[in-house]
mmCIF file of C-alpha atoms and ligand atoms in Angstrom:
data_model
loop_
_atom_site.group_PDB
_atom_site.id
_atom_site.type_symbol
_atom_site.label_atom_id
_atom_site.label_comp_id
_atom_site.label_asym_id
_atom_site.label_seq_id
_atom_site.Cartn_x
_atom_site.Cartn_y
_atom_site.Cartn_z
ATOM 1 C CA MET A 1 43.310 34.280 11.083
ATOM 2 C CA ALA A 2 44.234 30.879 12.862
ATOM 3 C CA THR A 3 40.559 28.695 13.301
ATOM 4 C CA LYS A 4 39.266 28.799 16.826
ATOM 5 C CA MET A 5 38.616 25.237 18.208
ATOM 6 C CA MET A 6 35.238 24.900 18.158
ATOM 7 C CA SER A 7 33.215 24.243 21.069
ATOM 8 C CA CYS A 8 31.479 21.299 22.681
ATOM 9 C CA ARG A 9 27.844 23.108 22.126
ATOM 10 C CA GLU A 10 28.812 23.802 18.446
ATOM 11 C CA VAL A 11 29.640 20.669 17.837
ATOM 12 C CA GLY A 12 26.750 19.187 19.637
ATOM 13 C CA LEU A 13 24.658 21.256 17.088
ATOM 14 C CA ARG A 14 26.401 20.428 14.396
ATOM 15 C CA LEU A 15 27.222 16.515 14.902
ATOM 16 C CA GLN A 16 24.480 15.088 13.179
ATOM 17 C CA SER A 17 25.020 16.796 10.009
ATOM 18 C CA TYR A 18 28.493 16.464 10.277
ATOM 19 C CA LEU A 19 27.542 12.628 10.164
ATOM 20 C CA ASP A 20 26.029 12.974 7.235
ATOM 21 C CA GLY A 21 28.217 14.892 5.238
ATOM 22 C CA GLU A 22 26.325 17.847 5.443
ATOM 23 C CA LEU A 23 28.228 20.736 6.389
ATOM 24 C CA ASP A 24 30.920 22.712 4.275
ATOM 25 C CA GLU A 25 34.527 21.624 4.002
ATOM 26 C CA ARG A 26 35.290 23.832 6.375
ATOM 27 C CA ARG A 27 33.118 23.003 9.400
ATOM 28 C CA MET A 28 33.799 19.587 8.579
ATOM 29 C CA GLU A 29 37.181 19.465 9.372
ATOM 30 C CA GLN A 30 36.720 21.926 12.302
ATOM 31 C CA ILE A 31 34.372 19.241 13.844
ATOM 32 C CA ARG A 32 36.871 16.418 12.868
ATOM 33 C CA ALA A 33 39.565 18.446 14.485
ATOM 34 C CA HIS A 34 37.688 18.943 17.834
ATOM 35 C CA LEU A 35 36.454 15.129 17.769
ATOM 36 C CA ASP A 36 40.094 13.982 17.569
ATOM 37 C CA VAL A 37 40.889 15.933 21.132
ATOM 38 C CA CYS A 38 37.461 15.840 22.865
ATOM 39 C CA THR A 39 37.039 12.351 24.018
ATOM 40 C CA ASP A 40 32.999 12.917 25.376
ATOM 41 C CA CYS A 41 32.061 14.556 22.011
ATOM 42 C CA GLY A 42 34.267 11.453 20.677
ATOM 43 C CA ILE A 43 31.845 8.891 22.182
ATOM 44 C CA GLU A 44 29.073 10.887 21.465
ATOM 45 C CA ALA A 45 30.171 10.659 17.632
ATOM 46 C CA SER A 46 30.805 7.388 18.182
ATOM 47 C CA VAL A 47 27.369 6.309 19.571
ATOM 48 C CA PHE A 48 25.191 7.716 16.585
ATOM 49 C CA GLU A 49 27.679 6.559 13.851
ATOM 50 C CA GLN A 50 26.359 3.139 14.825
ATOM 51 C CA VAL A 51 22.979 4.447 14.997
ATOM 52 C CA LYS A 52 23.340 5.219 11.621
ATOM 53 C CA ALA A 53 24.656 2.153 10.609
ATOM 54 C CA ASP A 54 22.326 0.290 12.307
ATOM 55 C CA LEU A 55 19.849 1.781 10.299
ATOM 56 C CA ALA A 56 21.793 1.204 7.089
ATOM 57 C CA ALA A 57 21.536 -2.242 7.644
ATOM 58 C CA HIS A 58 17.796 -2.095 7.708
ATOM 59 C CA ALA A 59 17.503 -0.470 4.541
ATOM 60 C CA PRO A 60 15.017 -2.626 2.538
ATOM 61 C CA LYS A 61 15.637 -3.949 -0.362
ATOM 62 C CA SER A 62 13.202 -3.543 -3.193
ATOM 63 C CA ASP A 63 11.490 -6.760 -4.857
ATOM 64 C CA PRO A 64 13.527 -7.766 -7.542
ATOM 65 C CA ALA A 65 10.597 -8.687 -9.586
ATOM 66 C CA ALA A 66 8.729 -5.057 -8.557
ATOM 67 C CA LEU A 67 11.993 -3.607 -10.209
ATOM 68 C CA ASP A 68 11.202 -5.490 -13.352
ATOM 69 C CA ARG A 69 8.303 -4.686 -14.107
ATOM 70 C CA LEU A 70 9.267 -0.873 -13.330
ATOM 71 C CA ARG A 71 12.003 -1.410 -15.886
ATOM 72 C CA LYS A 72 9.915 -2.664 -18.226
ATOM 73 C CA PHE A 73 7.335 0.010 -18.027
ATOM 74 C CA SER A 74 9.553 2.596 -18.388
ATOM 75 C CA GLU A 75 11.061 0.659 -21.713
ATOM 76 C CA GLU A 76 8.257 0.612 -23.186
ATOM 77 C CA ILE A 77 6.301 3.943 -22.085
ATOM 78 C CA SER A 78 6.804 5.960 -24.945
ATOM 79 C CA THR A 79 4.013 3.523 -25.704
ATOM 80 C CA TYR A 80 1.586 4.934 -22.692
ATOM 81 C CA ASN A 81 1.942 8.266 -23.809
ATOM 82 C CA VAL A 82 0.401 8.983 -27.133
ATOM 83 C CA ASP A 83 -2.018 11.598 -25.964
ATOM 84 C CA MET B 1 6.942 13.090 -34.244
ATOM 85 C CA PRO B 2 9.523 10.719 -34.553
ATOM 86 C CA ASP B 3 12.232 12.969 -33.811
ATOM 87 C CA THR B 4 11.213 14.259 -30.695
ATOM 88 C CA THR B 5 9.892 10.790 -29.729
ATOM 89 C CA SER B 6 13.305 9.213 -30.005
ATOM 90 C CA LEU B 7 15.364 12.030 -28.174
ATOM 91 C CA ASN B 8 12.737 12.263 -25.011
ATOM 92 C CA ASP B 9 13.270 8.250 -24.831
ATOM 93 C CA GLU B 10 17.014 8.924 -24.658
ATOM 94 C CA ARG B 11 16.480 11.818 -22.406
ATOM 95 C CA PHE B 12 14.741 9.088 -19.889
ATOM 96 C CA ALA B 13 16.992 6.266 -20.039
ATOM 97 C CA GLU B 14 19.710 8.441 -19.483
ATOM 98 C CA TYR B 15 17.776 10.744 -16.011
ATOM 99 C CA VAL B 16 15.227 8.358 -15.153
ATOM 100 C CA VAL B 17 15.637 4.337 -15.428
ATOM 101 C CA PRO B 18 18.601 4.813 -12.961
ATOM 102 C CA GLU B 19 16.680 6.319 -10.573
ATOM 103 C CA LEU B 20 14.329 3.357 -10.681
ATOM 104 C CA ASP B 21 15.813 1.490 -7.470
ATOM 105 C CA VAL B 22 15.568 4.749 -5.337
ATOM 106 C CA MET B 23 12.210 5.815 -6.675
ATOM 107 C CA TYR B 24 10.764 2.362 -5.703
ATOM 108 C CA ARG B 25 12.273 1.963 -2.085
ATOM 109 C CA VAL B 26 10.923 5.793 -1.043
ATOM 110 C CA ALA B 27 7.905 4.953 -3.000
ATOM 111 C CA GLN B 28 7.639 2.200 -0.457
ATOM 112 C CA SER B 29 8.485 4.142 2.584
ATOM 113 C CA ILE B 30 5.817 6.763 1.971
ATOM 114 C CA THR B 31 2.967 4.409 1.124
ATOM 115 C CA ARG B 32 3.504 1.652 3.075
ATOM 116 C CA ASN B 33 2.476 -0.690 0.349
ATOM 117 C CA PRO B 34 4.383 -2.903 -2.033
ATOM 118 C CA THR B 35 1.642 -2.600 -4.441
ATOM 119 C CA ASP B 36 0.543 1.179 -3.952
ATOM 120 C CA ALA B 37 4.893 1.568 -3.940
ATOM 121 C CA GLU B 38 4.535 0.335 -7.777
ATOM 122 C CA ASP B 39 1.421 2.345 -9.354
ATOM 123 C CA LEU B 40 3.089 4.998 -7.618
ATOM 124 C CA VAL B 41 5.975 4.699 -9.269
ATOM 125 C CA GLN B 42 4.413 4.518 -12.592
ATOM 126 C CA ASP B 43 2.567 7.590 -12.526
ATOM 127 C CA THR B 44 5.696 9.026 -11.703
ATOM 128 C CA LEU B 45 7.518 7.342 -14.848
ATOM 129 C CA ILE B 46 4.420 8.742 -16.992
ATOM 130 C CA ARG B 47 4.539 12.710 -15.701
ATOM 131 C CA ALA B 48 8.395 12.386 -15.812
ATOM 132 C CA TYR B 49 8.189 11.095 -19.292
ATOM 133 C CA ARG B 50 5.711 13.680 -20.273
ATOM 134 C CA ALA B 51 8.402 16.643 -19.000
ATOM 135 C CA VAL B 52 12.038 15.244 -19.581
ATOM 136 C CA ASP B 53 11.873 17.772 -22.799
ATOM 137 C CA ARG B 54 11.465 20.487 -20.167
ATOM 138 C CA PHE B 55 13.962 18.962 -17.587
ATOM 139 C CA ASP B 56 17.287 20.421 -17.809
ATOM 140 C CA GLY B 57 19.523 18.034 -16.452
ATOM 141 C CA ARG B 58 20.287 18.648 -13.146
ATOM 142 C CA TYR B 59 19.895 16.785 -10.096
ATOM 143 C CA PRO B 60 17.375 14.415 -11.492
ATOM 144 C CA ARG B 61 16.901 12.357 -8.298
ATOM 145 C CA ALA B 62 15.711 15.618 -6.458
ATOM 146 C CA TRP B 63 13.592 16.058 -9.772
ATOM 147 C CA LEU B 64 12.186 12.649 -9.586
ATOM 148 C CA LEU B 65 11.216 12.817 -6.331
ATOM 149 C CA THR B 66 9.242 16.250 -6.452
ATOM 150 C CA ILE B 67 7.625 14.583 -9.388
ATOM 151 C CA MET B 68 6.519 11.503 -6.769
ATOM 152 C CA ARG B 69 5.902 13.720 -3.961
ATOM 153 C CA ASN B 70 3.383 15.655 -6.765
ATOM 154 C CA ALA B 71 1.690 12.477 -7.977
ATOM 155 C CA GLN B 72 1.290 10.787 -4.347
ATOM 156 C CA ILE B 73 -0.626 14.443 -3.328
ATOM 157 C CA ASN B 74 -3.098 13.840 -6.129
ATOM 158 C CA ARG B 75 -3.592 9.752 -5.787
ATOM 159 C CA VAL B 76 -4.197 10.753 -2.278
ATOM 160 C CA ARG B 77 -6.956 13.834 -3.912
ATOM 161 C CA ARG B 78 -8.479 10.896 -5.164
ATOM 162 C CA LYS B 79 -8.671 8.701 -2.504
ATOM 163 C CA ARG B 80 -9.470 10.875 0.625
ATOM 164 C CA PRO B 81 -10.212 14.717 -0.164
ATOM 165 C CA GLU B 82 -10.711 14.977 2.941
ATOM 166 C CA LEU B 83 -7.212 15.246 4.415
ATOM 167 C CA MET B 84 -5.853 17.799 1.765
ATOM 168 C CA HIS B 85 -6.013 20.963 3.760
ATOM 169 C CA ASP B 86 -1.797 20.220 4.962
ATOM 170 C CA PRO B 87 -0.013 18.404 2.486
ATOM 171 C CA ASP B 88 2.645 18.086 4.379
ATOM 172 C CA GLU B 89 0.710 16.993 7.667
ATOM 173 C CA GLN B 90 -1.101 14.356 5.369
ATOM 174 C CA MET B 91 1.815 12.725 3.538
ATOM 175 C CA ALA B 92 3.174 11.025 6.987
ATOM 176 C CA ARG B 93 -0.339 10.568 8.243
ATOM 177 C CA MET B 94 -2.009 8.816 5.115
ATOM 178 C CA ALA B 95 0.385 5.332 5.801
ATOM 179 C CA ASP B 96 -0.866 4.883 9.141
ATOM 180 C CA ASP B 97 -4.141 5.790 7.561
ATOM 181 C CA SER B 98 -5.267 2.967 5.280
ATOM 182 C CA PRO B 99 -6.225 -0.275 6.450
ATOM 183 C CA ASP B 100 -4.835 -2.180 3.775
ATOM 184 C CA ALA B 101 -1.115 -0.518 5.251
ATOM 185 C CA ALA B 102 0.726 -3.505 5.859
ATOM 186 C CA ASP B 103 -0.422 -6.397 4.095
ATOM 187 C CA ALA B 104 0.165 -10.001 5.534
ATOM 188 C CA GLU B 105 3.542 -10.701 4.126
ATOM 189 C CA THR B 106 4.867 -7.446 5.317
ATOM 190 C CA LEU B 107 3.902 -8.445 8.418
ATOM 191 C CA VAL B 108 5.328 -11.563 8.789
ATOM 192 C CA LEU B 109 8.344 -10.319 7.750
ATOM 193 C CA ASP B 110 8.419 -7.550 10.425
ATOM 194 C CA GLN B 111 7.709 -10.435 13.176
ATOM 195 C CA GLU B 112 10.210 -12.345 11.881
ATOM 196 C CA PHE B 113 13.101 -9.396 11.793
ATOM 197 C CA SER B 114 12.049 -7.515 14.558
ATOM 198 C CA ALA B 115 15.377 -5.831 15.966
ATOM 199 C CA PRO B 116 15.390 -3.472 18.406
ATOM 200 C CA ILE B 117 16.521 -0.801 15.814
ATOM 201 C CA GLU B 118 13.323 -1.493 14.302
ATOM 202 C CA ASN B 119 10.949 -1.363 17.086
ATOM 203 C CA ALA B 120 13.345 1.958 17.818
ATOM 204 C CA LEU B 121 11.746 3.112 14.288
ATOM 205 C CA ALA B 122 8.449 1.622 14.677
ATOM 206 C CA ALA B 123 8.082 3.817 17.954
ATOM 207 C CA LEU B 124 8.334 7.056 15.848
ATOM 208 C CA PRO B 125 5.999 9.316 15.081
ATOM 209 C CA GLU B 126 5.320 8.364 10.935
ATOM 210 C CA LYS B 127 6.622 11.715 10.253
ATOM 211 C CA PHE B 128 9.742 11.069 12.362
ATOM 212 C CA ARG B 129 9.772 7.737 10.478
ATOM 213 C CA LEU B 130 9.367 8.988 7.421
ATOM 214 C CA VAL B 131 12.814 11.427 7.375
ATOM 215 C CA VAL B 132 15.211 8.377 9.300
ATOM 216 C CA GLU B 133 13.681 5.898 6.592
ATOM 217 C CA LEU B 134 14.670 8.340 3.666
ATOM 218 C CA VAL B 135 17.589 9.788 4.663
ATOM 219 C CA ASP B 136 19.078 6.329 6.634
ATOM 220 C CA LEU B 137 17.642 3.360 5.033
ATOM 221 C CA ASN B 138 17.715 4.870 2.048
ATOM 222 C CA GLN B 139 20.639 6.944 1.617
ATOM 223 C CA LEU B 140 18.676 10.490 0.511
ATOM 224 C CA SER B 141 20.300 14.044 1.089
ATOM 225 C CA TYR B 142 18.638 16.435 3.289
ATOM 226 C CA GLN B 143 17.879 18.173 0.302
ATOM 227 C CA GLU B 144 16.380 15.117 -1.614
ATOM 228 C CA ALA B 145 14.254 14.206 1.597
ATOM 229 C CA ALA B 146 12.998 17.446 1.421
ATOM 230 C CA ASP B 147 11.847 17.802 -2.425
ATOM 231 C CA ALA B 148 10.804 13.929 -1.232
ATOM 232 C CA LEU B 149 8.065 15.110 1.314
ATOM 233 C CA GLY B 150 7.594 18.686 0.285
ATOM 234 C CA ILE B 151 9.085 20.144 3.271
ATOM 235 C CA PRO B 152 12.307 22.770 3.903
ATOM 236 C CA VAL B 153 15.505 21.275 4.421
ATOM 237 C CA GLY B 154 16.173 22.597 7.491
ATOM 238 C CA THR B 155 12.376 20.713 8.937
ATOM 239 C CA VAL B 156 14.399 17.977 7.597
ATOM 240 C CA MET B 157 17.349 18.276 9.947
ATOM 241 C CA SER B 158 15.238 18.955 12.851
ATOM 242 C CA ARG B 159 12.910 16.189 12.486
ATOM 243 C CA LEU B 160 15.986 13.569 11.826
ATOM 244 C CA HIS B 161 18.147 14.729 14.161
ATOM 245 C CA ARG B 162 15.071 14.306 16.848
ATOM 246 C CA ALA B 163 14.451 11.163 15.816
ATOM 247 C CA ARG B 164 18.127 9.864 15.816
ATOM 248 C CA ARG B 165 17.982 11.074 19.440
ATOM 249 C CA ASN B 166 14.797 9.369 20.464
ATOM 250 C CA ILE B 167 16.120 6.171 18.588
ATOM 251 C CA ARG B 168 19.271 5.714 20.535
ATOM 252 C CA GLN B 169 17.151 6.293 23.983
ATOM 253 C CA HIS B 170 14.685 3.505 22.901
ATOM 254 C CA LEU B 171 18.076 1.152 22.153
ATOM 255 C CA GLU B 172 20.029 2.191 25.650
ATOM 256 C CA ALA B 173 16.413 1.271 27.171
ATOM 257 C CA SER B 174 15.705 -2.229 25.673
ATOM 258 C CA PRO B 175 19.023 -4.240 28.153
ATOM 259 C CA GLU B 176 19.376 -6.861 25.504
ATOM 260 C CA GLU B 177 20.827 -4.445 22.958
ATOM 261 C CA VAL B 178 24.265 -4.298 21.234
ATOM 262 C CA ILE B 179 24.904 -0.775 21.611
HETATM 263 ZN ZN1 ZN C 1 33.474 18.197 22.776
#
């Protein structure tokens, strides 16, 4: 059976999950196919891709000194756990 | 028993240590305070070490984030017993409730790098901001964020999607924005 084209509304409902790669492969493919041919949904998708990229660029860096301390703590953990 | 100890140490090194960076970043999002974040990770590490012999080795990150959430709930219960009616609500609220949440250094950094996207993030209600931080900033999956916050995946999705629409509106409303 040929896959029916998803409607703009259906795509809209799943767009965020699609951008996060959180849909199964069949749905991912259906949305990809829709975005290839639908300008409105394509624009909508690229706006949110940009929002996601901007957010990802603002990810806080872990303080290296704190990470070192935690790594050391992990190495010595068996000695903290004598019960 | 020396054998058990070394086996647990091996499992700990294999499953837990590679997740330290993610654990620390998630702890920072949850506590909003570098010192508390470090304490929370230490707490989590101790609990994980005690439980690692019973861990089946699948999805270590999800396992650790669940442990971290329980550790956090315990820490809050000790500090603020009256806030424990709704753990989810409380996880979201305790950060901005604590007067020492933002130390001086963080405040200075915030001002220096304040960008439209950060303003948009800061304008979100805490519950929504947390989900965005975990998924969009720290790249957790929906399931991992759900484990870290102790909420259903569906709730992660609805909060995240609403938050992004909100951020988008916020960005479109600020004229100097690049989008
Ligand atoms: Zn469309």
